[in-house]
Amino acid sequence: MAMKAIGQEKKQAAPSDKKPRKKVKYILVASGVIVVLLVGGGFLFFRLKGNNFANFPQNTDFSQTASASLDAVTAYGVINIGSIEETLEIENLTTNLQIEKILFSTGDRVTEGTALLTFTEDSVASALEELSENLKEADLAYRAGAIEYEQSLITAKFNYDSTILKGKQADAVYEETVATLKSNLESATKTYNEAVEQLAAYKDAQANDTYYTEYNVAYYKQLYEENLAVLKTKMEEWGVSWAEVTGGGGMGGNSGGMGGNSGDNSNNNNDTNGNDFGGDNNGGDFGGDFGGNGFNMDGSFNPQPTADEYAQYKYVLQTLYSILETNAKDYNNAVESYEKAKDELSYNLLSLQLDMSTLEETYLNAQKSYESNLLSAEQTRQTAKTNAELAQSEYEAKVEKAKTDY
């Protein structure tokens, strides 16, 4: 219960620094306590503050004739008292307490501890019920606060330990980060440089037709042609026909196909064609009839070999023809590999040219990422060390705040 006093000079109450509180005010106006004086057409007020009645006139006489009610008291006469206001302030209470009885009257003197009034039982019961609920809520809040306090301490300790650990590991983390950044940059650089070298190699291979040499096309072509020339020379010298050497003139057909393939090649290979490998299947150009002497086309005498010699000549020529067939296969395979390699070269060159812009962009981005992340890693290291230095003070501040909140 608080009592406020206003002096005769109508002083304004000083503003309070305290936070607003939920409170219930009860204005007590009673007979002999509030007296309104008409003095020269004006009002003179006097308010008692708290339980201090030192400024209250000790010889106040409330015996003047007055008409009084619960709402107002009016007196006529010259008296040095104006009004007394009683304010009751009760925290966290919204129930209105109803005044049942005023325990003093005109002429009474009051001192500290004097009962001034009573409230109705119903309003007091309602107030007690409300305060009981408030107490339960306060108890729950208190318990929740205790849990939150413990959690705050655990969190503060965890953050402290984590910050200290990060500070200790700052240098190692920085070095590991730098190593990773370097590795990524080196990888991107290597990929880009290899692509540049490969592109140059593709262009060089295409410009110089290097695959023709790589697959030994010229070698197999020369080997085939040399063996073919030897075969034709010996067939003419010994008078053995293509049919006898090949068993039916197949060489002429095969050689014609060979010449067709060779005609597709570069480096003036068009001289190799099927027309060079055929010949007369009956051997009439290479000698006379079997078993007799004859003359060559130039008119020189050509003695005919014996049957054993002729059989031996055929065997040698057939063996040479078999070797020639192998030479033809090697040559054809070389040509096919060469043509396939050229096609693949053209495809790879075009694909790499299309990819170069992306590879270059990746390489440049890797450089930028390395520089920016290197700076970020250094900042992270310095921040971790600084936080570790401040960890103790921050931990203590959080603990203190948790205690204050609790």
CSV table of C-alpha atoms in Angstrom, one decimal:
chain,number,residue,atom,x,y,z
A,1,MET,CA,0.0,0.0,0.0
A,2,ALA,CA,1.4,3.4,-1.0
A,3,MET,CA,0.2,6.9,0.1
A,4,LYS,CA,1.0,10.0,-1.9
A,5,ALA,CA,1.0,13.6,-0.6
A,6,ILE,CA,0.7,16.9,-2.5
A,7,GLY,CA,1.7,20.0,-0.6
A,8,GLN,CA,0.0,23.4,-0.5
A,9,GLU,CA,2.1,24.6,-3.4
A,10,LYS,CA,0.6,22.1,-5.9
A,11,LYS,CA,3.9,20.4,-6.7
A,12,GLN,CA,3.9,18.0,-9.7
A,13,ALA,CA,5.0,14.4,-9.0
A,14,ALA,CA,8.5,13.7,-10.4
A,15,PRO,CA,8.6,11.2,-13.3
A,16,SER,CA,9.5,7.7,-12.3
A,17,ASP,CA,12.4,5.8,-13.8
A,18,LYS,CA,10.8,2.5,-13.1
A,19,LYS,CA,9.2,0.4,-15.8
A,20,PRO,CA,5.4,0.5,-16.0
A,21,ARG,CA,3.8,-2.1,-13.8
A,22,LYS,CA,0.4,-3.7,-13.9
A,23,LYS,CA,-1.3,-2.3,-10.9
A,24,VAL,CA,-4.7,-1.6,-9.5
A,25,LYS,CA,-5.4,1.8,-8.0
A,26,TYR,CA,-8.0,2.4,-5.4
A,27,ILE,CA,-8.9,6.0,-4.6
A,28,LEU,CA,-10.0,6.3,-1.0
A,29,VAL,CA,-12.3,9.3,-0.4
A,30,ALA,CA,-14.0,9.3,3.0
A,31,SER,CA,-15.6,11.6,5.6
A,32,GLY,CA,-13.0,13.5,7.6
A,33,VAL,CA,-10.2,12.5,5.1
A,34,ILE,CA,-11.1,14.5,2.1
A,35,VAL,CA,-12.2,18.1,2.7
A,36,VAL,CA,-12.7,20.6,0.0
A,37,LEU,CA,-12.3,24.1,1.2
A,38,LEU,CA,-13.6,27.2,-0.5
A,39,VAL,CA,-11.0,29.9,0.2
A,40,GLY,CA,-11.3,33.0,-1.8
A,41,GLY,CA,-13.0,31.1,-4.6
A,42,GLY,CA,-10.1,28.7,-5.0
A,43,PHE,CA,-9.0,25.2,-3.8
A,44,LEU,CA,-6.0,24.3,-1.6
A,45,PHE,CA,-4.8,20.7,-1.8
A,46,PHE,CA,-2.6,18.7,0.6
A,47,ARG,CA,-1.7,15.1,-0.1
A,48,LEU,CA,0.1,12.7,2.2
A,49,LYS,CA,2.8,10.5,0.6
A,50,GLY,CA,3.5,7.0,1.9
A,51,ASN,CA,3.1,6.5,5.6
A,52,ASN,CA,4.8,9.8,6.4
A,53,PHE,CA,2.4,12.2,8.1
A,54,ALA,CA,5.1,14.6,9.2
A,55,ASN,CA,3.7,17.4,7.0
A,56,PHE,CA,0.2,16.7,8.0
A,57,PRO,CA,-1.1,19.4,10.5
A,58,GLN,CA,-1.2,17.8,13.9
A,59,ASN,CA,-4.1,19.9,15.1
A,60,THR,CA,-6.4,19.2,12.2
A,61,ASP,CA,-9.9,19.3,13.3
A,62,PHE,CA,-12.3,17.2,11.3
A,63,SER,CA,-15.3,18.2,13.6
A,64,GLN,CA,-16.5,20.9,11.3
A,65,THR,CA,-19.9,20.4,10.0
A,66,ALA,CA,-19.8,18.6,6.7
A,67,SER,CA,-21.9,16.7,4.3
A,68,ALA,CA,-20.2,13.5,3.2
A,69,SER,CA,-20.6,10.5,0.9
A,70,LEU,CA,-18.4,7.7,-0.5
A,71,ASP,CA,-17.8,9.8,-3.6
A,72,ALA,CA,-17.2,13.3,-2.1
A,73,VAL,CA,-17.0,15.3,1.1
A,74,THR,CA,-17.6,19.0,1.2
A,75,ALA,CA,-16.9,21.2,4.2
A,76,TYR,CA,-17.5,24.9,4.8
A,77,GLY,CA,-15.0,26.9,6.9
A,78,VAL,CA,-11.4,27.8,7.0
A,79,ILE,CA,-9.3,24.7,7.5
A,80,ASN,CA,-5.7,24.1,6.4
A,81,ILE,CA,-6.3,20.7,4.9
A,82,GLY,CA,-7.3,19.9,1.3
A,83,SER,CA,-7.4,16.2,0.4
A,84,ILE,CA,-5.9,12.9,1.2
A,85,GLU,CA,-5.6,10.3,-1.6
A,86,GLU,CA,-4.7,6.7,-0.9
A,87,THR,CA,-3.4,4.5,-3.8
A,88,LEU,CA,-3.1,0.8,-3.6
A,89,GLU,CA,-0.7,-0.8,-6.0
A,90,ILE,CA,-0.8,-4.6,-6.5
A,91,GLU,CA,1.5,-6.2,-9.1
A,92,ASN,CA,0.0,-8.6,-11.7
A,93,LEU,CA,-3.6,-8.2,-10.6
A,94,THR,CA,-6.5,-7.3,-12.8
A,95,THR,CA,-9.3,-8.2,-10.4
A,96,ASN,CA,-11.0,-5.1,-9.0
A,97,LEU,CA,-11.0,-5.1,-5.2
A,98,GLN,CA,-14.3,-3.7,-3.9
A,99,ILE,CA,-14.1,-1.6,-0.7
A,100,GLU,CA,-16.5,-3.0,1.9
A,101,LYS,CA,-15.9,-0.6,4.9
A,102,ILE,CA,-13.9,2.4,5.8
A,103,LEU,CA,-12.4,2.1,9.3
A,104,PHE,CA,-11.9,5.7,10.2
A,105,SER,CA,-14.0,8.9,10.5
A,106,THR,CA,-13.8,12.6,11.0
A,107,GLY,CA,-11.4,13.6,13.8
A,108,ASP,CA,-9.5,10.3,13.8
A,109,ARG,CA,-5.7,10.5,13.8
A,110,VAL,CA,-3.9,7.8,11.8
A,111,THR,CA,-0.4,6.4,12.3
A,112,GLU,CA,1.7,3.9,10.4
A,113,GLY,CA,0.0,0.5,10.6
A,114,THR,CA,-3.5,1.9,11.1
A,115,ALA,CA,-6.2,-0.1,9.2
A,116,LEU,CA,-8.0,2.2,7.0
A,117,LEU,CA,-10.5,0.0,5.1
A,118,THR,CA,-11.6,-3.6,4.4
A,119,PHE,CA,-12.5,-5.2,1.0
A,120,THR,CA,-15.4,-7.5,0.2
A,121,GLU,CA,-14.8,-11.2,0.6
A,122,ASP,CA,-15.8,-12.0,-3.0
A,123,SER,CA,-13.4,-9.5,-4.5
A,124,VAL,CA,-10.6,-10.7,-2.2
A,125,ALA,CA,-11.4,-14.4,-3.2
A,126,SER,CA,-11.3,-13.5,-6.9
A,127,ALA,CA,-8.0,-11.7,-6.4
A,128,LEU,CA,-6.5,-14.6,-4.5
A,129,GLU,CA,-7.6,-17.0,-7.3
A,130,GLU,CA,-6.0,-14.8,-9.9
A,131,LEU,CA,-2.8,-14.5,-7.9
A,132,SER,CA,-2.8,-18.3,-7.5
A,133,GLU,CA,-2.9,-18.8,-11.2
A,134,ASN,CA,-0.2,-16.2,-11.6
A,135,LEU,CA,1.9,-18.1,-9.1
A,136,LYS,CA,1.5,-21.3,-11.1
A,137,GLU,CA,2.5,-19.5,-14.3
A,138,ALA,CA,5.5,-18.0,-12.5
A,139,ASP,CA,6.5,-21.4,-11.2
A,140,LEU,CA,6.4,-22.8,-14.7
A,141,ALA,CA,8.4,-19.9,-16.0
A,142,TYR,CA,10.9,-20.4,-13.2
A,143,ARG,CA,11.4,-24.0,-14.1
A,144,ALA,CA,11.6,-23.2,-17.8
A,145,GLY,CA,14.2,-20.6,-16.9
A,146,ALA,CA,16.2,-23.1,-15.0
A,147,ILE,CA,16.3,-25.4,-18.0
A,148,GLU,CA,17.2,-22.6,-20.3
A,149,TYR,CA,19.9,-21.5,-17.9
A,150,GLU,CA,21.5,-24.9,-18.0
A,151,GLN,CA,21.2,-25.1,-21.8
A,152,SER,CA,22.8,-21.7,-22.1
A,153,LEU,CA,25.7,-22.8,-20.0
A,154,ILE,CA,26.2,-25.9,-22.1
A,155,THR,CA,25.9,-23.9,-25.3
A,156,ALA,CA,28.4,-21.3,-24.1
A,157,LYS,CA,30.9,-24.0,-23.1
A,158,PHE,CA,30.5,-25.8,-26.4
A,159,ASN,CA,31.0,-22.5,-28.3
A,160,TYR,CA,34.0,-21.7,-26.2
A,161,ASP,CA,35.7,-25.1,-26.7
A,162,SER,CA,34.9,-25.0,-30.4
A,163,THR,CA,36.3,-21.5,-30.8
A,164,ILE,CA,39.5,-22.5,-28.9
A,165,LEU,CA,39.9,-25.6,-31.1
A,166,LYS,CA,39.4,-23.6,-34.3
A,167,GLY,CA,42.1,-21.1,-33.1
A,168,LYS,CA,44.6,-24.0,-32.5
A,169,GLN,CA,43.8,-25.6,-35.9
A,170,ALA,CA,43.7,-22.3,-37.9
A,171,ASP,CA,47.2,-22.7,-39.4
A,172,ALA,CA,46.7,-26.3,-40.3
A,173,VAL,CA,43.4,-25.7,-41.9
A,174,TYR,CA,44.8,-22.8,-43.8
A,175,GLU,CA,47.7,-24.9,-45.2
A,176,GLU,CA,45.3,-27.7,-46.2
A,177,THR,CA,43.0,-25.2,-47.9
A,178,VAL,CA,46.0,-23.7,-49.8
A,179,ALA,CA,47.2,-27.1,-50.9
A,180,THR,CA,43.7,-28.0,-52.2
A,181,LEU,CA,43.5,-24.7,-54.1
A,182,LYS,CA,46.9,-25.3,-55.7
A,183,SER,CA,46.0,-28.8,-56.7
A,184,ASN,CA,42.7,-27.6,-58.3
A,185,LEU,CA,44.6,-24.9,-60.2
A,186,GLU,CA,47.3,-27.2,-61.3
A,187,SER,CA,44.8,-29.7,-62.6
A,188,ALA,CA,42.8,-27.1,-64.5
A,189,THR,CA,46.1,-25.7,-65.9
A,190,LYS,CA,47.3,-29.1,-67.0
A,191,THR,CA,44.0,-29.9,-68.7
A,192,TYR,CA,44.1,-26.7,-70.6
A,193,ASN,CA,47.7,-26.9,-71.6
A,194,GLU,CA,47.2,-30.5,-72.8
A,195,ALA,CA,44.2,-29.4,-74.9
A,196,VAL,CA,46.3,-26.6,-76.5
A,197,GLU,CA,49.1,-29.1,-77.3
A,198,GLN,CA,46.7,-31.7,-78.7
A,199,LEU,CA,45.0,-29.1,-80.9
A,200,ALA,CA,48.4,-28.1,-82.3
A,201,ALA,CA,49.2,-31.8,-82.9
A,202,TYR,CA,45.9,-32.4,-84.7
A,203,LYS,CA,46.5,-29.4,-87.0
A,204,ASP,CA,50.1,-30.4,-87.7
A,205,ALA,CA,49.0,-34.0,-88.5
A,206,GLN,CA,46.3,-32.8,-90.8
A,207,ALA,CA,48.6,-30.3,-92.6
A,208,ASN,CA,51.5,-32.7,-93.1
A,209,ASP,CA,49.4,-35.9,-93.6
A,210,THR,CA,51.6,-37.6,-90.9
A,211,TYR,CA,49.3,-40.6,-90.6
A,212,TYR,CA,50.3,-41.7,-94.1
A,213,THR,CA,53.8,-42.2,-92.8
A,214,GLU,CA,52.7,-43.4,-89.4
A,215,TYR,CA,50.8,-46.3,-90.9
A,216,ASN,CA,53.6,-47.1,-93.4
A,217,VAL,CA,51.4,-46.8,-96.4
A,218,ALA,CA,54.3,-45.9,-98.7
A,219,TYR,CA,56.4,-48.8,-97.5
A,220,TYR,CA,53.7,-51.4,-98.0
A,221,LYS,CA,52.9,-49.9,-101.4
A,222,GLN,CA,56.6,-50.1,-102.5
A,223,LEU,CA,57.1,-53.6,-101.2
A,224,TYR,CA,54.0,-54.8,-103.1
A,225,GLU,CA,55.0,-53.1,-106.3
A,226,GLU,CA,58.6,-54.4,-106.1
A,227,ASN,CA,57.5,-58.0,-105.5
A,228,LEU,CA,54.9,-57.7,-108.3
A,229,ALA,CA,57.6,-56.5,-110.7
A,230,VAL,CA,59.9,-59.5,-109.8
A,231,LEU,CA,57.0,-61.9,-110.2
A,232,LYS,CA,56.1,-60.5,-113.7
A,233,THR,CA,59.7,-60.5,-114.8
A,234,LYS,CA,60.3,-64.1,-113.8
A,235,MET,CA,57.0,-65.2,-115.3
A,236,GLU,CA,58.0,-63.6,-118.6
A,237,GLU,CA,61.5,-65.1,-118.3
A,238,TRP,CA,60.4,-68.6,-117.5
A,239,GLY,CA,57.3,-68.5,-119.7
A,240,VAL,CA,54.8,-69.3,-117.0
A,241,SER,CA,51.3,-67.9,-117.3
A,242,TRP,CA,49.1,-66.2,-114.7
A,243,ALA,CA,46.7,-69.1,-114.8
A,244,GLU,CA,49.5,-71.5,-113.8
A,245,VAL,CA,50.8,-69.3,-111.1
A,246,THR,CA,47.5,-68.2,-109.6
A,247,GLY,CA,45.4,-71.3,-110.4
A,248,GLY,CA,42.9,-69.5,-112.6
A,249,GLY,CA,43.8,-65.8,-113.1
A,250,GLY,CA,42.6,-64.6,-109.7
A,251,MET,CA,45.7,-62.5,-109.2
A,252,GLY,CA,44.6,-60.3,-112.0
A,253,GLY,CA,41.2,-59.7,-110.4
A,254,ASN,CA,42.7,-59.2,-106.9
A,255,SER,CA,45.4,-56.9,-108.3
A,256,GLY,CA,42.8,-54.9,-110.0
A,257,GLY,CA,41.0,-54.3,-106.7
A,258,MET,CA,44.2,-53.4,-105.1
A,259,GLY,CA,44.9,-50.9,-107.7
A,260,GLY,CA,41.5,-49.4,-107.2
A,261,ASN,CA,42.2,-48.9,-103.5
A,262,SER,CA,45.6,-47.5,-104.2
A,263,GLY,CA,44.2,-45.0,-106.5
A,264,ASP,CA,42.4,-43.3,-103.6
A,265,ASN,CA,45.7,-42.5,-101.8
A,266,SER,CA,47.8,-39.3,-102.0
A,267,ASN,CA,51.4,-38.8,-102.9
A,268,ASN,CA,50.9,-39.8,-106.6
A,269,ASN,CA,49.9,-43.3,-106.0
A,270,ASN,CA,47.6,-43.5,-109.0
A,271,ASP,CA,50.1,-45.4,-111.0
A,272,THR,CA,49.2,-48.5,-109.1
A,273,ASN,CA,46.1,-49.9,-110.7
A,274,GLY,CA,44.7,-53.3,-111.7
A,275,ASN,CA,45.8,-52.9,-115.3
A,276,ASP,CA,49.4,-53.4,-114.3
A,277,PHE,CA,48.8,-56.7,-112.6
A,278,GLY,CA,46.7,-58.6,-115.1
A,279,GLY,CA,48.3,-60.0,-118.1
A,280,ASP,CA,47.5,-62.7,-120.5
A,281,ASN,CA,46.2,-65.8,-118.8
A,282,ASN,CA,47.4,-68.2,-121.4
A,283,GLY,CA,51.1,-67.2,-121.2
A,284,GLY,CA,51.4,-66.7,-125.0
A,285,ASP,CA,53.3,-63.5,-124.6
A,286,PHE,CA,56.1,-65.2,-122.6
A,287,GLY,CA,57.2,-68.0,-124.8
A,288,GLY,CA,56.2,-70.6,-127.3
A,289,ASP,CA,54.2,-73.8,-126.8
A,290,PHE,CA,55.2,-76.0,-123.9
A,291,GLY,CA,57.8,-78.7,-124.9
A,292,GLY,CA,59.4,-76.9,-127.9
A,293,ASN,CA,61.8,-74.1,-128.7
A,294,GLY,CA,60.5,-70.7,-129.8
A,295,PHE,CA,61.4,-67.1,-130.4
A,296,ASN,CA,60.7,-64.1,-128.3
A,297,MET,CA,58.8,-61.2,-129.6
A,298,ASP,CA,62.0,-59.3,-130.2
A,299,GLY,CA,63.2,-62.2,-132.4
A,300,SER,CA,65.7,-63.7,-130.1
A,301,PHE,CA,65.8,-67.5,-129.6
A,302,ASN,CA,64.2,-68.8,-126.4
A,303,PRO,CA,65.1,-72.3,-125.5
A,304,GLN,CA,62.3,-74.1,-123.6
A,305,PRO,CA,63.0,-75.6,-120.1
A,306,THR,CA,62.7,-79.2,-119.4
A,307,ALA,CA,59.6,-80.5,-117.5
A,308,ASP,CA,61.4,-80.6,-114.2
A,309,GLU,CA,62.8,-77.2,-114.6
A,310,TYR,CA,59.3,-75.8,-115.6
A,311,ALA,CA,57.7,-77.4,-112.5
A,312,GLN,CA,60.4,-75.8,-110.4
A,313,TYR,CA,59.8,-72.4,-112.0
A,314,LYS,CA,56.1,-72.7,-111.3
A,315,TYR,CA,56.7,-73.5,-107.6
A,316,VAL,CA,59.0,-70.5,-107.2
A,317,LEU,CA,56.5,-68.2,-108.9
A,318,GLN,CA,53.6,-69.6,-106.9
A,319,THR,CA,55.5,-69.0,-103.7
A,320,LEU,CA,56.4,-65.5,-104.8
A,321,TYR,CA,52.7,-64.9,-105.7
A,322,SER,CA,51.7,-66.1,-102.1
A,323,ILE,CA,54.1,-63.5,-100.7
A,324,LEU,CA,52.6,-60.9,-103.1
A,325,GLU,CA,49.1,-61.7,-101.7
A,326,THR,CA,50.4,-61.0,-98.2
A,327,ASN,CA,51.9,-57.8,-99.4
A,328,ALA,CA,48.6,-56.8,-100.9
A,329,LYS,CA,46.7,-57.5,-97.6
A,330,ASP,CA,49.3,-55.5,-95.6
A,331,TYR,CA,49.0,-52.6,-98.0
A,332,ASN,CA,45.2,-52.6,-98.0
A,333,ASN,CA,45.2,-52.7,-94.2
A,334,ALA,CA,47.6,-49.8,-94.0
A,335,VAL,CA,45.4,-47.8,-96.4
A,336,GLU,CA,42.3,-48.6,-94.4
A,337,SER,CA,43.9,-47.7,-91.1
A,338,TYR,CA,45.3,-44.5,-92.7
A,339,GLU,CA,41.9,-43.5,-94.0
A,340,LYS,CA,40.2,-44.2,-90.7
A,341,ALA,CA,42.8,-42.3,-88.8
A,342,LYS,CA,42.3,-39.3,-91.1
A,343,ASP,CA,38.6,-39.4,-90.4
A,344,GLU,CA,39.1,-39.6,-86.7
A,345,LEU,CA,41.6,-36.8,-86.9
A,346,SER,CA,39.1,-34.5,-88.6
A,347,TYR,CA,36.5,-35.4,-86.0
A,348,ASN,CA,38.8,-34.9,-83.0
A,349,LEU,CA,40.1,-31.6,-84.4
A,350,LEU,CA,36.6,-30.2,-84.8
A,351,SER,CA,35.5,-31.4,-81.4
A,352,LEU,CA,38.5,-30.0,-79.6
A,353,GLN,CA,38.1,-26.7,-81.4
A,354,LEU,CA,34.5,-26.5,-80.1
A,355,ASP,CA,35.6,-27.4,-76.6
A,356,MET,CA,38.6,-25.0,-76.4
A,357,SER,CA,36.5,-22.0,-75.3
A,358,THR,CA,35.0,-24.0,-72.4
A,359,LEU,CA,38.4,-25.3,-71.4
A,360,GLU,CA,39.9,-21.8,-71.5
A,361,GLU,CA,37.1,-20.4,-69.4
A,362,THR,CA,37.5,-23.2,-66.8
A,363,TYR,CA,41.2,-22.5,-66.6
A,364,LEU,CA,40.7,-18.8,-66.1
A,365,ASN,CA,38.0,-19.4,-63.5
A,366,ALA,CA,40.3,-21.7,-61.7
A,367,GLN,CA,42.9,-18.9,-61.5
A,368,LYS,CA,40.4,-16.4,-60.2
A,369,SER,CA,39.0,-19.0,-57.7
A,370,TYR,CA,42.5,-19.7,-56.4
A,371,GLU,CA,43.3,-16.0,-55.8
A,372,SER,CA,40.0,-15.2,-54.2
A,373,ASN,CA,39.8,-18.3,-52.0
A,374,LEU,CA,43.4,-17.9,-51.0
A,375,LEU,CA,42.5,-14.4,-49.6
A,376,SER,CA,39.4,-15.9,-47.9
A,377,ALA,CA,41.4,-18.7,-46.3
A,378,GLU,CA,43.8,-16.1,-44.8
A,379,GLN,CA,40.9,-14.1,-43.5
A,380,THR,CA,39.4,-17.3,-42.0
A,381,ARG,CA,42.6,-18.1,-40.3
A,382,GLN,CA,43.0,-14.6,-38.8
A,383,THR,CA,39.3,-14.6,-37.7
A,384,ALA,CA,39.7,-18.0,-36.0
A,385,LYS,CA,42.8,-16.8,-34.1
A,386,THR,CA,41.1,-13.5,-33.0
A,387,ASN,CA,38.0,-15.4,-31.9
A,388,ALA,CA,40.1,-17.7,-29.8
A,389,GLU,CA,41.7,-14.8,-28.1
A,390,LEU,CA,38.3,-13.3,-27.2
A,391,ALA,CA,36.7,-16.7,-26.4
A,392,GLN,CA,37.3,-16.5,-22.6
A,393,SER,CA,35.7,-13.0,-22.2
A,394,GLU,CA,32.8,-13.9,-24.5
A,395,TYR,CA,32.2,-17.1,-22.6
A,396,GLU,CA,32.2,-15.3,-19.2
A,397,ALA,CA,29.8,-12.7,-20.7
A,398,LYS,CA,27.4,-15.3,-21.9
A,399,VAL,CA,27.5,-17.1,-18.5
A,400,GLU,CA,26.8,-13.9,-16.7
A,401,LYS,CA,23.9,-13.1,-19.0
A,402,ALA,CA,22.4,-16.5,-18.5
A,403,LYS,CA,22.6,-16.0,-14.7
A,404,THR,CA,21.0,-12.6,-15.0
A,405,ASP,CA,18.2,-13.9,-17.2
A,406,TYR,CA,17.6,-16.8,-14.8
